[in-house]
Amino acid sequence: MTDAEMRDLAGKVVVITGAGSGVGRAVAVALAKHGAIPALVGRSREPLEETANLVGMAGGRPLILPADVTDEAAVTGAFDRAAEELGRIDAAILSAGIGLFGPVASYALADWQATLATNLTGPFLCAKAAIPHLRQRGGAIIAVSSGAGKQGYPQLAAYSASKFGLMGLMQGLAGEVADDGIKVSTVVPGSIMTPFGGRSVADKRAGAERDPGKKYLEPEDVAEAILFLLRQPRHAWTQELNLWPF
Ligand SMILES: NC(=O)c1ccc[n+]([C@@H]2O[C@H](COP(=O)([O-])OP(=O)(O)OC[C@H]3O[C@@H](n4cnc5c(N)ncnc54)[C@H](OP(=O)(O)O)[C@@H]3O)[C@@H](O)[C@H]2O)c1
């Protein structure tokens, strides 16, 4: 791909996990505004359809691909279908994630397993499914980690463990696929104004009003950072992008 081609998002096919909400939805809409074609992955069809409507209003024509990122057959099927129906895959944005918070002493094994399966095994399966398609012409794999992927916090130990693991997965993968022209990057955001972690956006906004010191990123801020990563100059690679509320 030439530098201009790499930076022009028009016509690019981008598979987005977690596309039914928050960051994934904002990325889908932002990409549609730039003429890219988002393929929307998530477990529940209804929120994906809501995202598809927003993408349509932004001028895009999305593909809906309901799939659980912890299910290898479903993930492989989703990426293969995106490539088959849209003709190519140029990038994978791995935003699907869950936040089940609580102290280790009383943390349920099922919650630990769900956290690791979604936040760590999910990106592994998605990257594995994306690579054969991206190898054909180069492209990008971008994962959404968290500040908790670089620093442990009380109540967030399982979540932190999954996101620390994700950072290592992406660092290792980056070196494996660089010669195929695939840029692997990780976004490391602080708190974002989404329903993530079990609190509604309204509650978060009300909380932010009570605590003027608490700042949040908007999902659109993270989406813009991801678009920056998709349009890096040909000879430049951003491995990690730390993004804090301001
Ligand atoms: N919000 C924050 O404060 C914050 C801060 C730092 C990092 N992050 C990270 O940012 C990413 C996006 O979070 P968000 O704030 O946008 O959260 P969100 O609004 O809750 O969105 C998460 C999305 O992931 C999907 N998902 C969950 N489990 C899935 C699975 N097994 N398979 C497929 N899709 C699945 C959900 O849809 P379904 O339930 O329908 O599958 C949902 O659409 C996450 O990786 C999160 O860890 C968030």
Short mmCIF file of C-alpha atoms and ligand atoms in Angstrom, two decimals:
data_model
loop_
_atom_site.label_atom_id
_atom_site.label_comp_id
_atom_site.label_asym_id
_atom_site.label_seq_id
_atom_site.Cartn_x
_atom_site.Cartn_y
_atom_site.Cartn_z
CA MET A 1 0.00 0.00 0.00
CA THR A 2 1.22 3.52 -0.73
CA ASP A 3 1.36 6.16 1.99
CA ALA A 4 -1.70 7.91 0.54
CA GLU A 5 -3.65 4.66 0.33
CA MET A 6 -2.80 3.77 3.91
CA ARG A 7 -4.01 7.12 5.18
CA ASP A 8 -7.16 7.32 3.10
CA LEU A 9 -9.87 5.40 4.95
CA ALA A 10 -12.41 5.48 2.11
CA GLY A 11 -13.40 1.95 1.11
CA LYS A 12 -11.39 0.32 3.91
CA VAL A 13 -13.06 -2.66 5.57
CA VAL A 14 -12.65 -2.55 9.34
CA VAL A 15 -13.90 -5.29 11.65
CA ILE A 16 -14.83 -3.84 15.05
CA THR A 17 -15.54 -5.98 18.12
CA GLY A 18 -17.72 -4.54 20.87
CA ALA A 19 -19.43 -2.50 18.15
CA GLY A 20 -22.83 -2.44 19.86
CA SER A 21 -21.82 0.12 22.46
CA GLY A 22 -19.32 2.67 23.74
CA VAL A 23 -15.97 2.86 22.00
CA GLY A 24 -16.76 0.23 19.35
CA ARG A 25 -19.91 2.09 18.29
CA ALA A 26 -18.09 5.45 18.18
CA VAL A 27 -15.34 3.93 16.01
CA ALA A 28 -17.93 2.51 13.60
CA VAL A 29 -19.64 5.88 13.19
CA ALA A 30 -16.36 7.79 12.85
CA LEU A 31 -15.14 5.35 10.20
CA ALA A 32 -18.40 5.64 8.27
CA LYS A 33 -17.96 9.43 8.17
CA HIS A 34 -14.61 8.81 6.45
CA GLY A 35 -16.08 6.43 3.90
CA ALA A 36 -14.81 3.21 5.49
CA ILE A 37 -16.97 0.08 5.77
CA PRO A 38 -17.39 -1.14 9.35
CA ALA A 39 -18.14 -4.81 10.09
CA LEU A 40 -19.84 -4.89 13.49
CA VAL A 41 -19.13 -7.71 15.97
CA GLY A 42 -20.85 -8.24 19.33
CA ARG A 43 -22.94 -10.87 21.09
CA SER A 44 -26.35 -9.18 20.93
CA ARG A 45 -27.91 -8.35 17.58
CA GLU A 46 -30.12 -5.46 18.77
CA PRO A 47 -27.34 -3.05 19.83
CA LEU A 48 -25.43 -3.92 16.64
CA GLU A 49 -28.53 -2.93 14.66
CA GLU A 50 -28.68 0.37 16.57
CA THR A 51 -25.04 0.99 15.66
CA ALA A 52 -25.80 0.03 12.05
CA ASN A 53 -28.55 2.69 11.98
CA LEU A 54 -26.12 5.33 13.24
CA VAL A 55 -23.55 4.20 10.68
CA GLY A 56 -26.23 4.47 7.99
CA MET A 57 -27.06 8.02 9.10
CA ALA A 58 -23.34 8.84 8.80
CA GLY A 59 -23.41 7.63 5.20
CA GLY A 60 -21.96 4.14 5.76
CA ARG A 61 -23.11 0.65 4.81
CA PRO A 62 -22.14 -1.68 7.66
CA LEU A 63 -22.18 -5.45 7.92
CA ILE A 64 -23.61 -6.95 11.13
CA LEU A 65 -21.76 -10.01 12.43
CA PRO A 66 -23.14 -11.28 15.74
CA ALA A 67 -20.42 -13.33 17.44
CA ASP A 68 -18.99 -14.03 20.88
CA VAL A 69 -15.27 -13.21 20.88
CA THR A 70 -14.60 -16.11 23.26
CA ASP A 71 -15.87 -18.65 20.70
CA GLU A 72 -13.15 -19.55 18.17
CA ALA A 73 -15.49 -20.92 15.50
CA ALA A 74 -17.76 -17.87 15.77
CA VAL A 75 -14.82 -15.46 15.56
CA THR A 76 -13.23 -17.20 12.56
CA GLY A 77 -16.65 -17.32 10.90
CA ALA A 78 -17.20 -13.59 11.44
CA PHE A 79 -13.83 -12.55 9.95
CA ASP A 80 -14.19 -14.96 7.02
CA ARG A 81 -17.69 -13.66 6.30
CA ALA A 82 -16.50 -10.05 6.42
CA ALA A 83 -13.77 -10.85 3.90
CA GLU A 84 -16.12 -12.81 1.68
CA GLU A 85 -18.98 -10.29 1.66
CA LEU A 86 -16.89 -7.10 1.62
CA GLY A 87 -14.00 -8.38 -0.48
CA ARG A 88 -11.14 -7.65 1.94
CA ILE A 89 -10.22 -6.79 5.52
CA ASP A 90 -7.93 -3.83 6.17
CA ALA A 91 -8.04 -3.60 9.96
CA ALA A 92 -9.39 -5.16 13.13
CA ILE A 93 -10.34 -3.01 16.13
CA LEU A 94 -10.57 -5.12 19.27
CA SER A 95 -12.77 -3.19 21.68
CA ALA A 96 -15.02 -5.90 23.17
CA GLY A 97 -14.42 -6.11 26.90
CA ILE A 98 -16.12 -6.57 30.26
CA GLY A 99 -15.49 -5.08 33.68
CA LEU A 100 -16.52 -7.28 36.61
CA PHE A 101 -15.06 -5.56 39.63
CA GLY A 102 -14.60 -6.80 43.20
CA PRO A 103 -12.00 -7.86 45.77
CA VAL A 104 -9.93 -10.98 45.09
CA ALA A 105 -10.90 -12.50 48.46
CA SER A 106 -14.52 -12.90 47.39
CA TYR A 107 -14.14 -12.85 43.59
CA ALA A 108 -16.02 -15.71 41.89
CA LEU A 109 -13.97 -18.09 39.74
CA ALA A 110 -16.64 -17.76 37.03
CA ASP A 111 -16.09 -13.97 36.93
CA TRP A 112 -12.31 -14.46 36.73
CA GLN A 113 -12.74 -16.89 33.85
CA ALA A 114 -15.22 -14.65 32.00
CA THR A 115 -12.89 -11.67 32.40
CA LEU A 116 -9.88 -13.48 30.99
CA ALA A 117 -11.93 -15.16 28.26
CA THR A 118 -13.41 -11.87 27.00
CA ASN A 119 -10.56 -9.42 27.53
CA LEU A 120 -7.58 -11.64 26.73
CA THR A 121 -8.61 -14.82 24.89
CA GLY A 122 -11.04 -12.76 22.78
CA PRO A 123 -8.34 -10.49 21.32
CA PHE A 124 -6.08 -13.53 20.78
CA LEU A 125 -8.81 -15.30 18.79
CA CYS A 126 -9.69 -12.17 16.82
CA ALA A 127 -6.05 -11.42 15.96
CA LYS A 128 -5.55 -15.05 14.91
CA ALA A 129 -8.62 -14.89 12.67
CA ALA A 130 -7.66 -11.49 11.20
CA ILE A 131 -4.01 -12.21 10.33
CA PRO A 132 -4.57 -14.44 7.25
CA HIS A 133 -6.79 -11.73 5.71
CA LEU A 134 -4.54 -8.78 6.66
CA ARG A 135 -1.41 -10.55 5.36
CA GLN A 136 -2.74 -10.25 1.82
CA ARG A 137 -2.22 -6.46 1.66
CA GLY A 138 -1.02 -5.28 5.09
CA GLY A 139 -3.18 -3.43 7.57
CA ALA A 140 -3.68 -2.89 11.28
CA ILE A 141 -4.73 -4.65 14.46
CA ILE A 142 -5.64 -2.22 17.23
CA ALA A 143 -6.62 -3.39 20.73
CA VAL A 144 -8.26 -1.33 23.44
CA SER A 145 -6.49 -1.95 26.73
CA SER A 146 -6.82 0.28 29.79
CA GLY A 147 -4.82 2.27 32.29
CA ALA A 148 -5.52 -0.77 34.47
CA GLY A 149 -3.39 -2.72 31.99
CA LYS A 150 -0.31 -0.89 33.25
CA GLN A 151 -1.19 -0.32 36.90
CA GLY A 152 -3.13 -2.56 39.30
CA TYR A 153 -5.97 -1.01 41.32
CA PRO A 154 -7.99 -2.39 44.27
CA GLN A 155 -11.21 -4.11 43.11
CA LEU A 156 -9.81 -4.33 39.58
CA ALA A 157 -7.28 -7.16 40.01
CA ALA A 158 -8.93 -9.60 37.56
CA TYR A 159 -9.60 -6.84 35.04
CA SER A 160 -6.01 -5.60 35.41
CA ALA A 161 -4.66 -9.12 34.96
CA SER A 162 -6.60 -9.46 31.70
CA LYS A 163 -5.44 -6.08 30.39
CA PHE A 164 -1.80 -6.60 31.46
CA GLY A 165 -2.00 -9.86 29.51
CA LEU A 166 -3.44 -8.03 26.52
CA MET A 167 -0.51 -5.59 26.52
CA GLY A 168 1.92 -8.53 26.38
CA LEU A 169 -0.08 -10.29 23.67
CA MET A 170 -0.05 -7.20 21.48
CA GLN A 171 3.65 -6.47 22.08
CA GLY A 172 4.61 -10.00 21.08
CA LEU A 173 2.28 -10.06 18.09
CA ALA A 174 3.61 -6.74 16.76
CA GLY A 175 7.02 -8.26 16.06
CA GLU A 176 5.54 -11.38 14.48
CA VAL A 177 3.52 -9.63 11.78
CA ALA A 178 5.50 -6.43 11.09
CA ASP A 179 7.15 -7.99 8.02
CA ASP A 180 3.65 -8.69 6.65
CA GLY A 181 2.92 -4.96 6.75
CA ILE A 182 0.56 -5.31 9.72
CA LYS A 183 0.86 -2.58 12.35
CA VAL A 184 -0.19 -3.77 15.81
CA SER A 185 -1.09 -1.01 18.24
CA THR A 186 -2.70 -0.72 21.65
CA VAL A 187 -4.78 2.17 22.93
CA VAL A 188 -4.49 2.65 26.68
CA PRO A 189 -7.37 4.86 27.81
CA GLY A 190 -8.35 6.13 31.23
CA SER A 191 -12.03 6.24 32.27
CA ILE A 192 -14.49 6.61 29.41
CA MET A 193 -18.11 7.82 29.54
CA THR A 194 -19.77 4.51 28.52
CA PRO A 195 -22.00 1.95 30.31
CA PHE A 196 -18.87 -0.16 30.88
CA GLY A 197 -18.40 -1.68 34.35
CA GLY A 198 -22.08 -1.86 35.21
CA ARG A 199 -22.73 1.86 35.75
CA SER A 200 -24.98 3.71 33.35
CA VAL A 201 -23.72 6.77 31.51
CA ALA A 202 -26.36 8.84 33.40
CA ASP A 203 -25.00 7.61 36.75
CA LYS A 204 -21.47 8.36 35.65
CA ARG A 205 -22.44 11.86 34.56
CA ALA A 206 -24.25 12.45 37.86
CA GLY A 207 -21.22 11.13 39.74
CA ALA A 208 -18.93 13.38 37.74
CA GLU A 209 -21.07 16.35 38.76
CA ARG A 210 -20.79 15.39 42.42
CA ASP A 211 -17.05 14.89 42.07
CA PRO A 212 -15.64 17.65 39.88
CA GLY A 213 -12.20 16.01 40.10
CA LYS A 214 -13.37 12.95 38.17
CA LYS A 215 -12.88 13.39 34.44
CA TYR A 216 -13.90 11.03 31.66
CA LEU A 217 -12.98 10.57 28.04
CA GLU A 218 -15.92 10.45 25.65
CA PRO A 219 -16.06 7.36 23.40
CA GLU A 220 -15.60 9.69 20.42
CA ASP A 221 -12.22 10.78 21.87
CA VAL A 222 -11.02 7.18 21.85
CA ALA A 223 -12.46 6.68 18.36
CA GLU A 224 -10.44 9.65 17.09
CA ALA A 225 -7.28 8.18 18.59
CA ILE A 226 -8.03 4.90 16.82
CA LEU A 227 -8.53 6.71 13.52
CA PHE A 228 -5.15 8.35 14.06
CA LEU A 229 -3.63 4.87 14.45
CA LEU A 230 -5.31 3.74 11.24
CA ARG A 231 -3.78 6.67 9.34
CA GLN A 232 -0.19 6.56 10.53
CA PRO A 233 2.47 7.59 8.02
CA ARG A 234 3.80 4.62 6.07
CA HIS A 235 7.18 4.51 7.82
CA ALA A 236 5.82 5.22 11.32
CA TRP A 237 4.40 2.80 13.88
CA THR A 238 2.74 3.83 17.12
CA GLN A 239 2.98 0.82 19.40
CA GLU A 240 1.04 2.24 22.32
CA LEU A 241 -1.14 5.29 22.66
CA ASN A 242 -1.86 6.44 26.21
CA LEU A 243 -4.99 8.53 26.37
CA TRP A 244 -6.06 10.25 29.58
CA PRO A 245 -9.13 12.35 30.36
CA PHE A 246 -8.36 16.08 30.19
N1 LIG B 1 -15.31 2.59 29.81
C1 LIG B 1 -14.15 2.72 30.44
O1 LIG B 1 -14.04 3.44 31.45
C2 LIG B 1 -12.92 2.02 29.89
C3 LIG B 1 -11.67 2.48 30.30
C4 LIG B 1 -10.53 1.89 29.77
C5 LIG B 1 -10.64 0.85 28.87
N2 LIG B 1 -11.88 0.42 28.50
C6 LIG B 1 -11.96 -0.69 27.53
O2 LIG B 1 -12.58 -0.19 26.37
C7 LIG B 1 -13.20 -1.26 25.67
C8 LIG B 1 -14.60 -0.83 25.26
O3 LIG B 1 -15.34 -0.59 26.43
P1 LIG B 1 -16.59 0.38 26.44
O4 LIG B 1 -16.33 1.40 27.47
O5 LIG B 1 -16.94 0.77 25.07
O6 LIG B 1 -17.67 -0.66 27.05
P2 LIG B 1 -19.15 -1.03 26.62
O7 LIG B 1 -19.89 0.19 26.22
O8 LIG B 1 -19.66 -1.88 27.73
O9 LIG B 1 -18.92 -1.94 25.32
C9 LIG B 1 -18.38 -3.21 25.38
C10 LIG B 1 -18.89 -4.01 24.21
O10 LIG B 1 -18.27 -5.30 24.22
C11 LIG B 1 -19.22 -6.26 23.81
N3 LIG B 1 -18.86 -7.56 24.35
C12 LIG B 1 -18.72 -7.92 25.64
N4 LIG B 1 -18.40 -9.22 25.74
C13 LIG B 1 -18.33 -9.69 24.47
C14 LIG B 1 -18.05 -10.95 23.90
N5 LIG B 1 -17.78 -12.03 24.67
N6 LIG B 1 -18.09 -11.09 22.55
C15 LIG B 1 -18.37 -10.03 21.76
N7 LIG B 1 -18.62 -8.81 22.24
C16 LIG B 1 -18.62 -8.64 23.58
C17 LIG B 1 -20.55 -5.74 24.38
O11 LIG B 1 -21.67 -6.17 23.60
P3 LIG B 1 -22.48 -7.51 23.94
O12 LIG B 1 -22.68 -7.55 25.41
O13 LIG B 1 -23.74 -7.41 23.13
O14 LIG B 1 -21.61 -8.63 23.44
C18 LIG B 1 -20.39 -4.23 24.22
O15 LIG B 1 -20.91 -3.80 22.98
C19 LIG B 1 -13.17 -2.47 26.61
O16 LIG B 1 -12.16 -3.37 26.18
C20 LIG B 1 -12.80 -1.86 27.96
O17 LIG B 1 -12.07 -2.78 28.76
C21 LIG B 1 -13.03 0.99 28.98
#
